[in-house]
Amino acid sequence: PGITEEKIQEIYEEKVNTANGHSSGIGLSNVMKRLRLFNGMEDVMKIESSQESGTKVMIKLLKERRLETND
């Protein structure tokens, strides 16, 4: 059915909601965190959602891992 803009922002910010004794969004937040670490960039996922058409999640994958340099 789609998710709210507030929930999308929580996923982007890697916040996990554990209200009522269960977590929601932990899977996407975890994927976001791991992709950011692996790719060395923040812009790794785009989420589009509307009540009428559902939710689409697009993940950006690099062909090669970006390595940090200490130059």
XYZ file of N, CA, C and O in Angstrom:
284
model
N 0.791 -1.213 0.000
C 0.000 0.000 0.000
C 0.833 1.278 0.000
O 0.281 2.353 -0.111
N 2.144 1.192 0.137
C 2.990 2.378 0.203
C 3.392 2.692 1.628
O 2.793 2.198 2.575
N 4.452 3.493 1.784
C 4.904 3.896 3.112
C 4.993 5.425 3.163
O 5.085 6.085 2.134
N 4.992 5.947 4.361
C 4.978 7.393 4.534
C 6.355 8.000 4.259
O 7.387 7.315 4.357
N 6.363 9.293 3.965
C 7.620 10.023 3.762
C 8.459 10.003 5.045
O 9.680 9.919 4.994
N 7.788 10.038 6.189
C 8.488 9.976 7.474
C 9.261 8.660 7.618
O 10.413 8.642 8.054
N 8.637 7.558 7.247
C 9.282 6.246 7.326
C 10.456 6.166 6.353
O 11.504 5.606 6.679
N 10.305 6.741 5.155
C 11.402 6.762 4.177
C 12.597 7.507 4.767
O 13.740 7.042 4.664
N 12.355 8.654 5.415
C 13.434 9.426 6.022
C 14.109 8.633 7.144
O 15.329 8.698 7.300
N 13.349 7.887 7.919
C 13.934 7.050 8.968
C 14.861 6.002 8.371
O 15.926 5.722 8.927
N 14.480 5.426 7.242
C 15.322 4.431 6.573
C 16.600 5.093 6.081
O 17.703 4.579 6.283
N 16.476 6.261 5.426
C 17.651 6.988 4.946
C 18.608 7.339 6.085
O 19.822 7.323 5.920
N 18.054 7.672 7.237
C 18.862 8.070 8.391
C 19.286 6.868 9.240
O 19.885 7.041 10.302
N 18.946 5.658 8.786
C 19.289 4.404 9.459
C 18.722 4.326 10.871
O 19.325 3.757 11.775
N 17.543 4.901 11.065
C 16.868 4.825 12.356
C 15.973 3.595 12.363
O 15.271 3.319 11.405
N 15.982 2.878 13.459
C 15.169 1.673 13.594
C 14.098 1.922 14.636
O 14.395 2.302 15.761
N 12.845 1.706 14.271
C 11.723 1.900 15.180
C 11.439 0.581 15.902
O 11.078 -0.404 15.284
N 11.595 0.583 17.219
C 11.342 -0.633 18.003
C 10.136 -0.467 18.918
O 10.076 -1.047 19.999
N 9.168 0.309 18.484
C 7.963 0.530 19.287
C 7.155 -0.759 19.407
O 7.173 -1.617 18.540
N 6.490 -0.900 20.499
C 5.603 -2.049 20.758
C 6.346 -3.380 20.749
O 5.782 -4.409 20.412
N 7.645 -3.373 21.072
C 8.386 -4.614 21.210
C 8.811 -5.266 19.904
O 9.351 -6.359 19.912
N 8.593 -4.641 18.763
C 9.071 -5.209 17.502
C 9.688 -4.101 16.658
O 9.441 -2.932 16.860
N 10.541 -4.506 15.730
C 11.213 -3.508 14.896
C 10.593 -3.497 13.512
O 10.108 -4.508 13.015
N 10.608 -2.326 12.905
C 10.147 -2.222 11.531
C 11.141 -1.359 10.776
O 11.618 -0.357 11.288
N 11.502 -1.776 9.579
C 12.458 -1.035 8.782
C 13.901 -1.406 9.060
O 14.806 -0.863 8.452
N 14.144 -2.349 9.974
C 15.518 -2.703 10.316
C 16.237 -3.323 9.122
O 17.423 -3.079 8.914
N 15.531 -4.057 8.298
C 16.159 -4.697 7.138
C 16.693 -3.684 6.146
O 17.855 -3.735 5.755
N 15.873 -2.720 5.738
C 16.315 -1.706 4.780
C 17.367 -0.790 5.386
O 18.316 -0.396 4.707
N 17.237 -0.449 6.647
C 18.236 0.391 7.295
C 19.587 -0.310 7.358
O 20.635 0.300 7.141
N 19.571 -1.603 7.620
C 20.801 -2.378 7.667
C 21.434 -2.462 6.279
O 22.648 -2.317 6.126
N 20.622 -2.693 5.259
C 21.121 -2.730 3.879
C 21.733 -1.375 3.520
O 22.822 -1.303 2.934
N 21.054 -0.288 3.874
C 21.549 1.061 3.601
C 22.921 1.263 4.239
O 23.860 1.744 3.597
N 23.057 0.894 5.502
C 24.319 1.070 6.221
C 25.444 0.274 5.561
O 26.535 0.797 5.340
N 25.187 -0.960 5.217
C 26.216 -1.812 4.623
C 26.626 -1.338 3.232
O 27.799 -1.359 2.883
N 25.656 -0.893 2.433
C 25.976 -0.368 1.106
C 26.816 0.899 1.206
O 27.746 1.107 0.424
N 26.488 1.758 2.153
C 27.277 2.982 2.347
C 28.709 2.650 2.735
O 29.652 3.256 2.233
N 28.894 1.699 3.627
C 30.239 1.297 4.027
C 31.002 0.682 2.860
O 32.165 0.999 2.617
N 30.377 -0.214 2.144
C 31.035 -0.917 1.042
C 31.369 0.016 -0.111
O 32.448 -0.042 -0.681
N 30.434 0.896 -0.479
C 30.613 1.767 -1.637
C 31.378 3.046 -1.320
O 31.837 3.735 -2.230
N 31.473 3.405 -0.053
C 32.175 4.626 0.319
C 31.448 5.885 -0.104
O 32.062 6.911 -0.372
N 30.121 5.816 -0.183
C 29.320 6.977 -0.558
C 27.968 6.901 0.137
O 27.534 5.837 0.547
N 27.316 8.047 0.259
C 26.036 8.126 0.957
C 24.843 7.777 0.061
O 23.866 7.205 0.507
N 24.920 8.151 -1.203
C 23.793 8.009 -2.129
C 23.746 6.599 -2.720
O 24.208 6.361 -3.832
N 23.198 5.636 -1.965
C 23.192 4.242 -2.403
C 21.789 3.678 -2.631
O 21.640 2.607 -3.205
N 20.767 4.404 -2.193
C 19.412 3.878 -2.311
C 18.427 5.017 -2.548
O 18.572 6.096 -2.000
N 17.423 4.742 -3.374
C 16.343 5.701 -3.599
C 15.028 4.965 -3.365
O 14.821 3.862 -3.881
N 14.142 5.582 -2.590
C 12.848 4.984 -2.272
C 11.754 5.915 -2.766
O 11.726 7.087 -2.418
N 10.855 5.373 -3.582
C 9.691 6.115 -4.058
C 8.452 5.373 -3.587
O 8.373 4.151 -3.713
N 7.483 6.108 -3.053
C 6.292 5.448 -2.538
C 5.076 6.353 -2.671
O 5.166 7.571 -2.545
N 3.944 5.741 -2.954
C 2.669 6.450 -2.943
C 1.582 5.468 -2.517
O 1.709 4.261 -2.716
N 0.548 5.998 -1.914
C -0.542 5.158 -1.418
C -1.241 4.400 -2.546
O -1.744 3.315 -2.348
N -1.251 4.977 -3.742
C -1.967 4.356 -4.853
C -1.182 3.238 -5.540
O -1.757 2.264 -6.007
N 0.166 3.397 -5.603
C 0.929 2.442 -6.416
C 1.962 1.633 -5.657
O 2.686 0.850 -6.258
N 2.077 1.803 -4.359
C 3.014 1.004 -3.585
C 4.379 1.658 -3.460
O 4.517 2.865 -3.599
N 5.408 0.839 -3.229
C 6.753 1.338 -2.960
C 7.751 0.709 -3.914
O 7.700 -0.486 -4.180
N 8.684 1.539 -4.406
C 9.763 1.068 -5.270
C 11.081 1.454 -4.606
O 11.277 2.605 -4.220
N 11.990 0.470 -4.457
C 13.300 0.707 -3.870
C 14.346 0.427 -4.935
O 14.382 -0.656 -5.503
N 15.183 1.427 -5.217
C 16.262 1.279 -6.204
C 17.591 1.331 -5.468
O 17.840 2.257 -4.693
N 18.430 0.328 -5.697
C 19.728 0.231 -5.033
C 20.823 0.445 -6.063
O 20.806 -0.158 -7.131
N 21.780 1.315 -5.719
C 22.912 1.588 -6.602
C 24.077 0.692 -6.193
O 24.511 0.702 -5.044
N 24.575 -0.083 -7.153
C 25.717 -0.953 -6.903
C 26.864 -0.533 -7.807
O 26.670 -0.281 -8.996
N 28.062 -0.470 -7.257
C 29.243 -0.133 -8.033
C 29.873 -1.401 -8.586
O 29.811 -2.458 -7.956
N 30.476 -1.290 -9.758
C 31.186 -2.441 -10.315
C 32.406 -2.783 -9.479
O 32.751 -3.936 -9.308
N 33.071 -1.743 -8.977
C 34.249 -1.938 -8.149
C 34.087 -1.152 -6.865
O 33.525 -0.064 -6.864
N 34.601 -1.699 -5.798
C 34.505 -1.052 -4.483
C 35.400 0.182 -4.451
O 36.531 0.153 -4.913
N 34.885 1.279 -3.905
C 35.689 2.481 -3.720
C 36.508 2.338 -2.450
O 35.974 2.063 -1.387
N 37.789 2.534 -2.578
C 38.656 2.431 -1.420
C 39.039 3.820 -0.946
O 39.330 4.703 -1.737
N 39.060 3.999 0.373
C 39.457 5.277 0.939
C 40.980 5.361 0.908
O 41.679 4.380 1.178
N 41.485 6.530 0.573
C 42.934 6.744 0.598
C 43.255 7.792 1.644
O 42.486 8.702 1.902
N 44.380 7.652 2.264
C 44.819 8.583 3.306
C 45.920 9.490 2.779
O 46.885 9.774 3.474
N 45.806 9.951 1.550
C 46.836 10.821 0.947
C 46.708 12.227 1.422
O 45.753 12.816 1.577
